[in-house]
mmCIF file of C-alpha atoms and ligand atoms in Angstrom:
data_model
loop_
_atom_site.group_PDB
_atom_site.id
_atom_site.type_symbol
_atom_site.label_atom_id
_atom_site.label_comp_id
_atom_site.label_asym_id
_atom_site.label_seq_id
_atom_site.Cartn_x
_atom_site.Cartn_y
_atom_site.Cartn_z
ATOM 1 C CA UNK Q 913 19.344 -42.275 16.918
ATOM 2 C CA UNK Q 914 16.237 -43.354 16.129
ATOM 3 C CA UNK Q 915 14.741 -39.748 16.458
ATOM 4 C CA UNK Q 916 17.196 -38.199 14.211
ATOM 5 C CA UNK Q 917 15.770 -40.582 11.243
ATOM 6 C CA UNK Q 918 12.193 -39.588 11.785
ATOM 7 C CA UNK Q 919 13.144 -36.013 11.543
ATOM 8 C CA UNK Q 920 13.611 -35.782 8.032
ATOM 9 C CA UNK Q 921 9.989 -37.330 7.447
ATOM 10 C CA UNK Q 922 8.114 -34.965 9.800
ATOM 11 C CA UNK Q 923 9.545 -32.307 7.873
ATOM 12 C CA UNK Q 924 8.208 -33.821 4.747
ATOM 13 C CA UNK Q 925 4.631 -34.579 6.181
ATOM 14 C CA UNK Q 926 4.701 -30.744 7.631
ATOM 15 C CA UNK Q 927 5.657 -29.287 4.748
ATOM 16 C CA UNK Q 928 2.896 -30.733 2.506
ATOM 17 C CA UNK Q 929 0.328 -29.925 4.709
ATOM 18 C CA UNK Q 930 1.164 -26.354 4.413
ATOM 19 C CA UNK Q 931 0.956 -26.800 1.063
ATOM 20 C CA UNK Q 932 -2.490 -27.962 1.052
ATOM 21 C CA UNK Q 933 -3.664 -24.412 2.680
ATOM 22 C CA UNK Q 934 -1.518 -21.650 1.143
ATOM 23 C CA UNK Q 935 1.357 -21.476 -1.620
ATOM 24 C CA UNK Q 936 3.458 -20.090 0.653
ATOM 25 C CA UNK Q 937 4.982 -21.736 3.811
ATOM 26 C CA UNK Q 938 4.834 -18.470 6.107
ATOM 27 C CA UNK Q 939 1.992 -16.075 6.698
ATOM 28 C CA UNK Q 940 3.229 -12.881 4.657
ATOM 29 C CA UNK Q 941 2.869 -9.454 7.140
ATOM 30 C CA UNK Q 942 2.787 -6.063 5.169
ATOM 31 C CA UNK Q 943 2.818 -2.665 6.542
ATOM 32 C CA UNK Q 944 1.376 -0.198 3.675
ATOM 33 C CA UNK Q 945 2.479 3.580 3.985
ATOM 34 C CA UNK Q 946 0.205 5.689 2.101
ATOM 35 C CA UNK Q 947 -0.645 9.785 2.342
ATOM 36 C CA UNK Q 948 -4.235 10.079 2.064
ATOM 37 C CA UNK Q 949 -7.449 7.810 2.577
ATOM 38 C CA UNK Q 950 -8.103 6.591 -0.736
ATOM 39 C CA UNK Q 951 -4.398 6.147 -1.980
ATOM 40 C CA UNK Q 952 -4.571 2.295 -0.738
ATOM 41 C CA UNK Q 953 -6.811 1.505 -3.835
ATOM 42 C CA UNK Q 954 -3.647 1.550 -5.596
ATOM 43 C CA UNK Q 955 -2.927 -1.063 -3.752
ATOM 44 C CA UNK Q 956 -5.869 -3.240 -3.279
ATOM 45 C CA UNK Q 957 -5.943 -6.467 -5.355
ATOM 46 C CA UNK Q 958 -2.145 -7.252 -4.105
ATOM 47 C CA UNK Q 959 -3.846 -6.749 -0.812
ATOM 48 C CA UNK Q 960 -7.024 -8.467 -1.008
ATOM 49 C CA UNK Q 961 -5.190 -11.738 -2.247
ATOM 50 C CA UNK Q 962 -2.585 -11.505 0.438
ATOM 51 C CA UNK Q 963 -5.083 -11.384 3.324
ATOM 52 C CA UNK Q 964 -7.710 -13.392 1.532
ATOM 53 C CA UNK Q 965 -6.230 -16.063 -0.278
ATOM 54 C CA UNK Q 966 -2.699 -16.016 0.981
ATOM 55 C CA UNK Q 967 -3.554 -16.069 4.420
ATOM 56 C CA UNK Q 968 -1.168 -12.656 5.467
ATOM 57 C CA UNK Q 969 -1.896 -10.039 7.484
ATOM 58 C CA UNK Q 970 -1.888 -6.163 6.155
ATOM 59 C CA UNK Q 971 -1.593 -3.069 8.547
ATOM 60 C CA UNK Q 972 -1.693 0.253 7.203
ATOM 61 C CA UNK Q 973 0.179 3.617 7.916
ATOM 62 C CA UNK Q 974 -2.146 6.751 6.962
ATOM 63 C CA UNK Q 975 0.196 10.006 7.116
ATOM 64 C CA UNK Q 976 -2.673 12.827 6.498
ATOM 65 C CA UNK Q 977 -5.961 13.328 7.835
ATOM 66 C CA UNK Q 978 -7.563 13.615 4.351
ATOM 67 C CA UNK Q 979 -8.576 17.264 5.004
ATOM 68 C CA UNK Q 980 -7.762 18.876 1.505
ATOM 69 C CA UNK Q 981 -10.122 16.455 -0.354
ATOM 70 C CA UNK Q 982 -12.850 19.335 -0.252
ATOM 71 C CA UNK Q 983 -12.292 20.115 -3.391
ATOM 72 C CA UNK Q 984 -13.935 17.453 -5.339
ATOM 73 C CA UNK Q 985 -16.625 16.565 -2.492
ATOM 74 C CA UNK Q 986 -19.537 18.113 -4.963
ATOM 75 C CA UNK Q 987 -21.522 14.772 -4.704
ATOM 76 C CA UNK Q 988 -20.475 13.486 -1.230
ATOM 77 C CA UNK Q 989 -22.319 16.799 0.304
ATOM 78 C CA UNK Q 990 -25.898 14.920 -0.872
ATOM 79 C CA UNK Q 991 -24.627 11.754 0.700
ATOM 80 C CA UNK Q 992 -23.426 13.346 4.162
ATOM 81 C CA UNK Q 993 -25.938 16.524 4.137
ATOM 82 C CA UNK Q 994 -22.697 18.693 4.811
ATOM 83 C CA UNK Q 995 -21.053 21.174 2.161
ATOM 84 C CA UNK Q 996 -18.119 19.225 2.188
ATOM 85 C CA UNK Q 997 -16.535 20.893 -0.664
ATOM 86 C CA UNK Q 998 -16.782 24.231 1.083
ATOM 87 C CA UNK Q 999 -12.792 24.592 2.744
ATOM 88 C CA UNK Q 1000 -14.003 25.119 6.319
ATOM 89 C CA UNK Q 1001 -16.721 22.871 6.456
ATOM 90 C CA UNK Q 1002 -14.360 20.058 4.636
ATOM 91 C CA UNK Q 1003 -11.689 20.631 6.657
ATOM 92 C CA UNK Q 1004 -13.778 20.342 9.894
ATOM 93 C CA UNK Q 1005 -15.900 16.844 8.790
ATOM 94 C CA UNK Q 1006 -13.730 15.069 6.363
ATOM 95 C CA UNK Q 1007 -11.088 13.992 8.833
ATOM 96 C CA UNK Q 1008 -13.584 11.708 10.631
ATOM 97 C CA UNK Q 1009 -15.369 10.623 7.591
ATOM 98 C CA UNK Q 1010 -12.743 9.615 5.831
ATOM 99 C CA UNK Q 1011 -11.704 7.720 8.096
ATOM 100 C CA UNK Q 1012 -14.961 5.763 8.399
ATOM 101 C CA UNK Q 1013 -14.652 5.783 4.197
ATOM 102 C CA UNK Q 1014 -11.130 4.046 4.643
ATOM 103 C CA UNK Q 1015 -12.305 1.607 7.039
ATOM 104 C CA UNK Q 1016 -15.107 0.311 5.230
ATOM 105 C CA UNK Q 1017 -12.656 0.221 2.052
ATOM 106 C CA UNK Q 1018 -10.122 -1.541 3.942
ATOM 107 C CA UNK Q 1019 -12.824 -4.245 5.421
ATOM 108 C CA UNK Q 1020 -13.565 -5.412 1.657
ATOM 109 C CA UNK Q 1021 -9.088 -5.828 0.796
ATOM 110 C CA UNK Q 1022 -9.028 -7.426 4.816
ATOM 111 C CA UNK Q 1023 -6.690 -4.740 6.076
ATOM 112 C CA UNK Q 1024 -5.711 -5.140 10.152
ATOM 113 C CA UNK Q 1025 -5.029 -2.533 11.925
ATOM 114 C CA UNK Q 1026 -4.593 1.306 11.078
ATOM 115 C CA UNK Q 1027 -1.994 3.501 11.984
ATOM 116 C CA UNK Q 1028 -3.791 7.028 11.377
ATOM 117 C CA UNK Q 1029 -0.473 9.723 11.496
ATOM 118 C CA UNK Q 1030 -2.951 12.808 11.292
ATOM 119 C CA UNK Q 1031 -0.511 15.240 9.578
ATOM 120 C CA UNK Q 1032 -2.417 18.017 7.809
ATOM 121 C CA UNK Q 1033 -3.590 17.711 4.050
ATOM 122 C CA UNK Q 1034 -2.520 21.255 3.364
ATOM 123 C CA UNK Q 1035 -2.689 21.157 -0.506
ATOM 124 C CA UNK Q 1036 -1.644 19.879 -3.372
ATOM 125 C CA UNK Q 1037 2.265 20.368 -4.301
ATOM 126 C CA UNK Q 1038 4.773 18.380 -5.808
ATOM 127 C CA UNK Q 1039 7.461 19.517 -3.415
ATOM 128 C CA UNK Q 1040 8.594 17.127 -1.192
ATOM 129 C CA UNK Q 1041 10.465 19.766 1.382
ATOM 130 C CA UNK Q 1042 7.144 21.649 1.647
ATOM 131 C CA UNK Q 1043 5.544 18.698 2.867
ATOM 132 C CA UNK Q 1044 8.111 17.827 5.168
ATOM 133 C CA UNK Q 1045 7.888 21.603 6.820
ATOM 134 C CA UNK Q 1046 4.516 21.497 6.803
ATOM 135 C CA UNK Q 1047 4.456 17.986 8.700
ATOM 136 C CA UNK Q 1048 5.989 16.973 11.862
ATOM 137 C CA UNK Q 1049 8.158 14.510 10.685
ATOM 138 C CA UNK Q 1050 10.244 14.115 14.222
ATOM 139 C CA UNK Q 1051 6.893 12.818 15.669
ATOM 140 C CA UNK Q 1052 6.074 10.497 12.526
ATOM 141 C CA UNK Q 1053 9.433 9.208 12.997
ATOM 142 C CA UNK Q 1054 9.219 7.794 16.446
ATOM 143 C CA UNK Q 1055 5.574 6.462 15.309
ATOM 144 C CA UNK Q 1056 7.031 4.642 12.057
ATOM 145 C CA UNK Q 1057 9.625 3.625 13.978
ATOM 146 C CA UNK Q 1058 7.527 2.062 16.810
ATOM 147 C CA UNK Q 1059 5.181 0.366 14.192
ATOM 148 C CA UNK Q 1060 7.926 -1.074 12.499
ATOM 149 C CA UNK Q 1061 9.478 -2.972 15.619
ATOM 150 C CA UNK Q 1062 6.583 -3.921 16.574
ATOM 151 C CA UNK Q 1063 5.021 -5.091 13.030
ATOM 152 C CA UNK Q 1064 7.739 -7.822 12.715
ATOM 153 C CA UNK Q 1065 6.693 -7.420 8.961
ATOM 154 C CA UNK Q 1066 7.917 -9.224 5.950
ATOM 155 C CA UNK Q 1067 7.692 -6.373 3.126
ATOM 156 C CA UNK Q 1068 6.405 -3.016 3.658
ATOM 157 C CA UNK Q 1069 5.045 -0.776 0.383
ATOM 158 C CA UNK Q 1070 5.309 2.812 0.051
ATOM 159 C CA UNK Q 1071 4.000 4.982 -2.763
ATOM 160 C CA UNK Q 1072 6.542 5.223 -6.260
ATOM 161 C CA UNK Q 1073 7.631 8.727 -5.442
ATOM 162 C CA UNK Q 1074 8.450 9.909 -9.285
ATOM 163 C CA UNK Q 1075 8.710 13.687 -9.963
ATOM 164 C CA UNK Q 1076 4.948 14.735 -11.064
ATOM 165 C CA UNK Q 1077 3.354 13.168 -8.219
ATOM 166 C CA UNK Q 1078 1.534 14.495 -4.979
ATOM 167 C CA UNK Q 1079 4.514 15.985 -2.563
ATOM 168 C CA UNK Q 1080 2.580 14.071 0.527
ATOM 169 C CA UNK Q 1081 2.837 10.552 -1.831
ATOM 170 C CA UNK Q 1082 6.866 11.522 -1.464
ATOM 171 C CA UNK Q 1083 6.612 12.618 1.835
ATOM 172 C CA UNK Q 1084 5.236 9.259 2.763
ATOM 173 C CA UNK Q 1085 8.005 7.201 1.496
ATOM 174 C CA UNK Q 1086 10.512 9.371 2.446
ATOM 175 C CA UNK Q 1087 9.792 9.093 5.942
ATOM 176 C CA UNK Q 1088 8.886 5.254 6.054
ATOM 177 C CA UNK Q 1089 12.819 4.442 4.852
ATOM 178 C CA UNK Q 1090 13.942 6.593 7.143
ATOM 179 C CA UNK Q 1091 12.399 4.681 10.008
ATOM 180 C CA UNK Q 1092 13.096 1.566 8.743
ATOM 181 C CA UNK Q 1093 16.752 2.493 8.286
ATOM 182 C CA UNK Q 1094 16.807 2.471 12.570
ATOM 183 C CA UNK Q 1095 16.244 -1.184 12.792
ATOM 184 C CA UNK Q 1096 18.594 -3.627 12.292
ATOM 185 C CA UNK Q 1097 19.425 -4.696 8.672
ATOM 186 C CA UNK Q 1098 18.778 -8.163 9.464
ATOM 187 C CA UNK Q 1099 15.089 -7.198 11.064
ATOM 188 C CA UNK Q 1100 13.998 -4.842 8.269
ATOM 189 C CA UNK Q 1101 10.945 -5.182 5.986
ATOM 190 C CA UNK Q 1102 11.619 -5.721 1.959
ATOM 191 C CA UNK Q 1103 10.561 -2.427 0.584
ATOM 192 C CA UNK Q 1104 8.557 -2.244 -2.117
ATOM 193 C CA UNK Q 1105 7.260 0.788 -3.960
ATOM 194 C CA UNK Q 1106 3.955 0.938 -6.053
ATOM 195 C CA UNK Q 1107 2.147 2.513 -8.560
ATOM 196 C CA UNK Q 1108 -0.293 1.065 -11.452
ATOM 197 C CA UNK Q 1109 0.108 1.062 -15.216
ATOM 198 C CA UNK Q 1110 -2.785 0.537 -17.772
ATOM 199 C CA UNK Q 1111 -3.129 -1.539 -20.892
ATOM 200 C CA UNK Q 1112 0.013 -1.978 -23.334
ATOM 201 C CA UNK Q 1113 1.372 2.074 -21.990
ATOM 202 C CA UNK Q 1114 4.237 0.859 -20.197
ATOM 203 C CA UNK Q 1115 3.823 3.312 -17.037
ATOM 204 C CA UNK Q 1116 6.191 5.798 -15.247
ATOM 205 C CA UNK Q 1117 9.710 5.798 -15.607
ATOM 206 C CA UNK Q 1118 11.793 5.789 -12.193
ATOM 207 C CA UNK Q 1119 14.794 5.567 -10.975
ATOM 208 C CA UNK Q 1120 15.060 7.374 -7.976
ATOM 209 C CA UNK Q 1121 13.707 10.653 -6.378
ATOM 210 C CA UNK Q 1122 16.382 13.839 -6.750
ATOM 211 C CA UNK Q 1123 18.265 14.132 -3.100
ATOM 212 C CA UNK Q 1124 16.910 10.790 -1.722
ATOM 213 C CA UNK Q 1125 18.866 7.798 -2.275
ATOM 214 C CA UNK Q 1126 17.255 5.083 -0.537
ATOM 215 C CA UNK Q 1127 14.001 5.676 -3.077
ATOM 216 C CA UNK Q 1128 16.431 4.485 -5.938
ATOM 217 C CA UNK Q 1129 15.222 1.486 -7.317
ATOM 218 C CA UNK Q 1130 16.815 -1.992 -8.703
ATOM 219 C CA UNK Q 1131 17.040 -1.849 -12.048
ATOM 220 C CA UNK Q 1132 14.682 -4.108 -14.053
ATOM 221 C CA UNK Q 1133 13.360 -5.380 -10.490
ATOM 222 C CA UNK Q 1134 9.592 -4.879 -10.720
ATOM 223 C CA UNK Q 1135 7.127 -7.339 -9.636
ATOM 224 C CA UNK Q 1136 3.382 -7.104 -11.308
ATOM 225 C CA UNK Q 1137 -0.196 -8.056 -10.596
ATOM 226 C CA UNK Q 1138 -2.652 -7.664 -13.645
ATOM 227 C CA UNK Q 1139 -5.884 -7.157 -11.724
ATOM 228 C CA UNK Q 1140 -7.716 -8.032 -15.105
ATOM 229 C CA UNK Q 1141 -6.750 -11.632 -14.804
ATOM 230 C CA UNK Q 1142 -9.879 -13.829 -14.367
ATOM 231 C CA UNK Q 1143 -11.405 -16.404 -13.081
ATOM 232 C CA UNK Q 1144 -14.553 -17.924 -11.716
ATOM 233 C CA UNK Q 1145 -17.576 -19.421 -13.726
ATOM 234 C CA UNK Q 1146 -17.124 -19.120 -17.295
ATOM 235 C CA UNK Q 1147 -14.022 -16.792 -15.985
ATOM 236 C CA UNK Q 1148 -16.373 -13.542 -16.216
ATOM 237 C CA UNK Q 1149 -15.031 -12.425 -13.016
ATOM 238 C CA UNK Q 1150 -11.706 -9.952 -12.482
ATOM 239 C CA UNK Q 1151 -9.776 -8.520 -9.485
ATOM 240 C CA UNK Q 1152 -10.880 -5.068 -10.935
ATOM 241 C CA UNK Q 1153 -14.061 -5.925 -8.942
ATOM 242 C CA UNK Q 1154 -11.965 -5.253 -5.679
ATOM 243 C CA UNK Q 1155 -10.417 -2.270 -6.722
ATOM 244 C CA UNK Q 1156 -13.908 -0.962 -8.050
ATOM 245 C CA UNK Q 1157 -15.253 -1.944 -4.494
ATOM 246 C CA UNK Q 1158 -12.847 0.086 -2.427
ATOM 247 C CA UNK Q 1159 -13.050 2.819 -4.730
ATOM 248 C CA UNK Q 1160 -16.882 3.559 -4.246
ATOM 249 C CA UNK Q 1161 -16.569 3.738 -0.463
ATOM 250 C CA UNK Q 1162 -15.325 6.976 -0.746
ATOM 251 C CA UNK Q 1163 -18.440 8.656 -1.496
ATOM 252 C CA UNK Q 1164 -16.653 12.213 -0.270
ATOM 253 C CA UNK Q 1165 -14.352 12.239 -3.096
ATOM 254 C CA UNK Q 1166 -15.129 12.346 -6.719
ATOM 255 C CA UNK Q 1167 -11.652 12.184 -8.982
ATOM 256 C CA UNK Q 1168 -10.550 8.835 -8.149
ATOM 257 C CA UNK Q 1169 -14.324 7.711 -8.709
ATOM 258 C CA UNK Q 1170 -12.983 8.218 -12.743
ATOM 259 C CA UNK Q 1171 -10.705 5.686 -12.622
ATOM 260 C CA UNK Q 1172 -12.841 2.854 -11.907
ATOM 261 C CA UNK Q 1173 -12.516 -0.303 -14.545
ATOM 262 C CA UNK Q 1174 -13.906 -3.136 -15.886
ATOM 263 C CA UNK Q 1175 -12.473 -4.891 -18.308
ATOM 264 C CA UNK Q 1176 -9.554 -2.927 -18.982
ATOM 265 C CA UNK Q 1177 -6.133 -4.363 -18.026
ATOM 266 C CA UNK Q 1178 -4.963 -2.363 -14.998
ATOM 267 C CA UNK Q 1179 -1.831 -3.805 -13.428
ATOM 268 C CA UNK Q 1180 -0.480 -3.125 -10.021
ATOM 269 C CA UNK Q 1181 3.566 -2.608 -10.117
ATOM 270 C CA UNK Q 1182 5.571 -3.260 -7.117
ATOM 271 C CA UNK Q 1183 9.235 -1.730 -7.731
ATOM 272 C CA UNK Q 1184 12.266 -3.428 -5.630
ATOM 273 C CA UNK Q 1185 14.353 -0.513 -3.939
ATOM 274 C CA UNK Q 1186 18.265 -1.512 -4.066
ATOM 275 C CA UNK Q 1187 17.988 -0.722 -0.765
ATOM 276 C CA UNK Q 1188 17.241 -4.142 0.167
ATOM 277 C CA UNK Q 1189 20.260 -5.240 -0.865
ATOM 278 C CA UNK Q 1190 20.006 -8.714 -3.568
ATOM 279 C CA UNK Q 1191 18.999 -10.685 -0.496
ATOM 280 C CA UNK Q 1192 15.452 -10.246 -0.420
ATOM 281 C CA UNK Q 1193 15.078 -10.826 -3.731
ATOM 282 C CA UNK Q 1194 14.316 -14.173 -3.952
ATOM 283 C CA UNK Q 1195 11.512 -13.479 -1.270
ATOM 284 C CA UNK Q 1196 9.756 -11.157 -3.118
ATOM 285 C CA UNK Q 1197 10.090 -12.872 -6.325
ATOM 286 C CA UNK Q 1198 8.201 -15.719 -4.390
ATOM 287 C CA UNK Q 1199 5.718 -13.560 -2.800
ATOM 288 C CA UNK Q 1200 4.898 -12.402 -6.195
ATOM 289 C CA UNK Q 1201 4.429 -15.626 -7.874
ATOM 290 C CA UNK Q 1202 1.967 -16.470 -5.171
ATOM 291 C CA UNK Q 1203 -0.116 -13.290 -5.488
ATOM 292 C CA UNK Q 1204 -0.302 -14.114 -9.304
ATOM 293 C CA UNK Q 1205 -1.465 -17.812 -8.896
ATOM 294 C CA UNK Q 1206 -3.443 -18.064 -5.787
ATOM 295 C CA UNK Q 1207 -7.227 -18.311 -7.199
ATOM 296 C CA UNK Q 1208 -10.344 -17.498 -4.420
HETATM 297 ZN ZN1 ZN H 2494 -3.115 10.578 -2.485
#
């Protein structure tokens, strides 16, 4: 009898000493799904304060080899003595260094392991079937599906696949639900998809993408990080530093580059596919709250 009373306060004392070290009482485990080597900047202040400050681990899923990003190399040929923005000479040496580019970028946001799909980066279309021709998807199936069995993971975030962007960005998501639709409901990741919106513009409208169901969001479900928020001495610094940081190690691109911020209120958007049913809202509502109030 005696043991059963002492229960109750060794769940206390256990409890507040988890506390003490994170805001959450598990160790959050996200698989990212992106399409090309840089797209994970998106991404990247979620992701820095999940591995950083929250204590989680964050494994990423790279579907292309990064091939077709010849065609803004200009400036990376100085830094890599290669005419990388010549087709067959990017298509032979970006592969490799973007991969090294990714790595670096993904050391800064803490990311574990990588998952590198190698599907070719043909060329830029919006058309999801193209992609999925031009891929093969049977293979990245039994991959996904084999990294998410063994990932165990608590949320897993694919890119917002809305109408004007990159078919592979579609292509990406796609495929991630529909490995994750072969495990068990009760063993299945929350799924999450992202994009960014800037200043007061209130972003992309979504709902779902034409033909594929399980992209179709919750209404009014959309979780937010404002990478301008501050803190530090005098509060002078931002989490647009991290972004800025993984940015810049991809000295073979040049578009992205553009997008780099200071000041400027950029905030990463994390929208709730019905998919996961109401259940997992709660959990992701908690996740979020963390993200926003854990401080370095
Ligand atoms: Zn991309």
């Amino acid at each position: 009898m005696k043991k059963l009373f002492l229960l109750p306060i060794l769940i206390l004392i256990s409890t507040l000493t988890l506390a003490q070290d994170s805001l959450l009482s598990y160790q959050p485990k996200v698989l990212l799904v992106t399409a090309h080597p840089d797209d994970d900047a998106l991404f990247s202040a979620t992701v820095f304060k999940t591995t950083k400050l929250l204590n989680g681990k964050v494994d990423l899923a790279l579907m292309t080899n990064g091939e077709g990003g010849y065609t803004y190399s200009t400036l990376g040929n100085y830094i890599y003595n290669k005419e990388l923005d010549k087709e067959e000479i990017g298509r032979q040496y970006l592969p490799g260094i973007r991969k090294q580019e990714l790595m670096a970028g993904g050391e800064i946001v803490g990311i574990r392991n990588y998952f590198f799909l190698d599907q070719p980066d043909f060329y830029y279309t919006e058309d999801v079937e193209e992609t999925l021709d031009k891929w093969n998807k049977d293979w990245v199936h039994e991959r996904m599906v084999q990294i998410l069995e063994e990932g165990n993971y608590d949320f897993m975030f694919l890119m917002l696949p809305f109408e004007n962007f990159h078919g592979h960005h579609k292509a990406s998501a796609v495929l991630a639900l529909r490995a994750m639709k072969e495990l068990p409901k009760e063993e299945r990741p929350i799924v999450l998809q992202g994009f960014i919106r800037r200043g007061d513009d209130p972003g992309v409208s979504f709902t779902e993408m034409e033909g594929y169901p399980d992209t179709k969001v919750m209404k009014g479900e959309i979780f937010e990080f404002d990478r301008s928020q501050t803190f530090g001495a005098n509060d002078r610094l931002n989490y647009n530093i991290i972004s800025n940081w993984v940015i810049a190690e991809h000295k073979s691109q040049g578009t992205m580059q553009l997008l780099m911020q200071t000041g400027e209120k950029v905030v990463e958007q994390y929208w709730y596919n019905e998919i996961n049913g109401t259940n997992g809202l709660e959990k992701a509502a908690e996740f979020f709250e963390a993200v926003n109030a854990v401080q370095p």
